[in-house]
mmCIF file of C-alpha atoms in Angstrom:
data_model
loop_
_atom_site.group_PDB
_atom_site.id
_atom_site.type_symbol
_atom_site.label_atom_id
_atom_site.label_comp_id
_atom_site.label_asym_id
_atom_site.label_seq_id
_atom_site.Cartn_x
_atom_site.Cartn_y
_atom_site.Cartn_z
ATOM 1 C CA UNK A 1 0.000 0.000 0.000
ATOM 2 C CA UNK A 2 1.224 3.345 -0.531
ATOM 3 C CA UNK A 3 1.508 6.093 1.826
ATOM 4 C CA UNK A 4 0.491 9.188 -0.743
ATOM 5 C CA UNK A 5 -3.187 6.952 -0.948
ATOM 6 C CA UNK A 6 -5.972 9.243 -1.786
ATOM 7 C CA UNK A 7 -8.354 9.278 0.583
ATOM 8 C CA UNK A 8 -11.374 8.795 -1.757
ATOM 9 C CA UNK A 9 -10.482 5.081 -1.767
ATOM 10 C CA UNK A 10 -11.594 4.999 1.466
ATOM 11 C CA UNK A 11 -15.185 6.499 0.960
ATOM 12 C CA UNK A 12 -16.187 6.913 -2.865
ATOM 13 C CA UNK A 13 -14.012 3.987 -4.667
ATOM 14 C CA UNK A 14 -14.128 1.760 -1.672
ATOM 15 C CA UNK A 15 -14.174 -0.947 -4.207
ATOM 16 C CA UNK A 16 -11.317 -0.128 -6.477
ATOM 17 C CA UNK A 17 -7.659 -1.223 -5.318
ATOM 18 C CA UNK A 18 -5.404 2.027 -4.616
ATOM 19 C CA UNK A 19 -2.259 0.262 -6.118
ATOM 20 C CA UNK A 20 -3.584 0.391 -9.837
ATOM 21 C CA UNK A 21 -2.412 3.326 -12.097
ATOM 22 C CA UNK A 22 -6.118 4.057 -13.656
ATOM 23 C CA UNK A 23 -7.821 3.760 -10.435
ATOM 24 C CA UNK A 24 -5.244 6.218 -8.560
ATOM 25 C CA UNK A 25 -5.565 8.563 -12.081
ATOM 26 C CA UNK A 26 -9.544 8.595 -11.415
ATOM 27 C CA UNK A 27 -9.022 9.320 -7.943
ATOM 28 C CA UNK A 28 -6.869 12.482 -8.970
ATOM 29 C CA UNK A 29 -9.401 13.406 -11.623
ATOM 30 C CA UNK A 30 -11.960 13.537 -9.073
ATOM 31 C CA UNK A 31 -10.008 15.711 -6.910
ATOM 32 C CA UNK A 32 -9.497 18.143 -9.823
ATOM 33 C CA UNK A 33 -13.297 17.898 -10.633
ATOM 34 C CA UNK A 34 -14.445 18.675 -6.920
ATOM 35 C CA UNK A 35 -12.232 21.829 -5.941
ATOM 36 C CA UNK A 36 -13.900 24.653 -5.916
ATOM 37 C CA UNK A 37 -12.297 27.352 -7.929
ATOM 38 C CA UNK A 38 -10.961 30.353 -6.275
ATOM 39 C CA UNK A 39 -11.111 34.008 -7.624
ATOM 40 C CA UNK A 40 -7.459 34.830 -5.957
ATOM 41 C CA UNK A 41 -4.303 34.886 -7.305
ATOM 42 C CA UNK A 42 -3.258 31.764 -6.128
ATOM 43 C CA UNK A 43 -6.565 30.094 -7.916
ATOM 44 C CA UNK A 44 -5.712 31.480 -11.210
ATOM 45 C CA UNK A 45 -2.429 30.371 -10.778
ATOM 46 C CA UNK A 46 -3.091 26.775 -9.844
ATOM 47 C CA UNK A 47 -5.860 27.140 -12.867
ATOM 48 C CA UNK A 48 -2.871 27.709 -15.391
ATOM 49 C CA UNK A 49 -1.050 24.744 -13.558
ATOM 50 C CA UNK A 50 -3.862 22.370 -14.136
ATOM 51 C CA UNK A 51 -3.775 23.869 -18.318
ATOM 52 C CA UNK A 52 -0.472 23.249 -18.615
ATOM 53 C CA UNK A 53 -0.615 19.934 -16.633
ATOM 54 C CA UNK A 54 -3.656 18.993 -19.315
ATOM 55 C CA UNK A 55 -1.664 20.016 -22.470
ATOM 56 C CA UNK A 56 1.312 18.183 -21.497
ATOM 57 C CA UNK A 57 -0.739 14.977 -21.431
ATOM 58 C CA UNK A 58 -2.995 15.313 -24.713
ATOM 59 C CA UNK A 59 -1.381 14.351 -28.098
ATOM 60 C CA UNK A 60 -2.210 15.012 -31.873
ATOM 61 C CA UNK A 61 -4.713 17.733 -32.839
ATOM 62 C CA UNK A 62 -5.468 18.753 -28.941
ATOM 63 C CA UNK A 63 -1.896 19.574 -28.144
ATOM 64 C CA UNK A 64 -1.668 21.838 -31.218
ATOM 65 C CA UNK A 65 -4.640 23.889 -29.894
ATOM 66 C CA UNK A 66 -3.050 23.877 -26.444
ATOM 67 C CA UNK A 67 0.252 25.545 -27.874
ATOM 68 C CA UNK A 68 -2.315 28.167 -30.058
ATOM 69 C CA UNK A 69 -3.624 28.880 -27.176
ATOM 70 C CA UNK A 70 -0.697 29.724 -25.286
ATOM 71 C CA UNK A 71 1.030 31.088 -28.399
ATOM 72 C CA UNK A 72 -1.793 33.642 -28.348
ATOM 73 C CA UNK A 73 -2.038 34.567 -24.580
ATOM 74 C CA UNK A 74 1.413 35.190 -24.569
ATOM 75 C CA UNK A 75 1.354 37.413 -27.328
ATOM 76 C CA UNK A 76 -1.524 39.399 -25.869
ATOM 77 C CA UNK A 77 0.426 39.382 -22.628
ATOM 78 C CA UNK A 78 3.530 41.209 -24.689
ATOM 79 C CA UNK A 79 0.804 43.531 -26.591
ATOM 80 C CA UNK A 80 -0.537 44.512 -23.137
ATOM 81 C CA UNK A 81 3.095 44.824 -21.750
ATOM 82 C CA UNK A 82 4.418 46.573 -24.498
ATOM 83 C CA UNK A 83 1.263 49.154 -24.502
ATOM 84 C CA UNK A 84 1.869 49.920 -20.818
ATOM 85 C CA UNK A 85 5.823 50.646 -21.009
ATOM 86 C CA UNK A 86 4.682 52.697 -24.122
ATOM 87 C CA UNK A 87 2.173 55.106 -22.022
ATOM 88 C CA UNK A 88 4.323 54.998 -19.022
ATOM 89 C CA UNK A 89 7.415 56.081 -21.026
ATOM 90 C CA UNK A 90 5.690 58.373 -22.915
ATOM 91 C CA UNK A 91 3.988 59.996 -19.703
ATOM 92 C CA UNK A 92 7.596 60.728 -18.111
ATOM 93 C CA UNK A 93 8.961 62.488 -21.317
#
């Protein structure tokens, strides 16, 4: 038995063992399914951890939507960026 068990084998997959790799991966999925999202900074944060966690794992057509995705946030991220040292450079001179 191992000691990083979920404890959902104990109530909601009594019946599955907690050694096998798909039961332990359901158990995890359920986790992610049941936590209630957080408007904070540390819940948008953990929110891009559990994108990035997704889009490592998919293959084929999905992970080239992942990476357009993220290709396009971070170039809105650099437009906004850019913009902002723009005004605020502009503003001082």
């Amino acid at each position: 038995m191992n000691d990083d068990r979920s404890p959902r084998f104990d109530d909601d997959l009594a019946d599955l063992d907690p050694d096998d790799p798909e039961a332990r991966a359901f158990a995890a999925h359920l986790d992610r399914m049941q936590r209630v999202p957080s408007c904070s900074v540390e819940g948008y944060i953990r929110g891009v951890g559990d994108f990035a966690d997704a889009a490592n794992r998919v293959r084929g057509p999905h992970r080239t939507v992942a990476v357009a995705v993220t290709t396009v946030l971070l170039l809105f991220a650099a437009w906004v960026i850019a913009n902002a040292v723009v005004f605020v450079v502009s503003t001082w001179l």
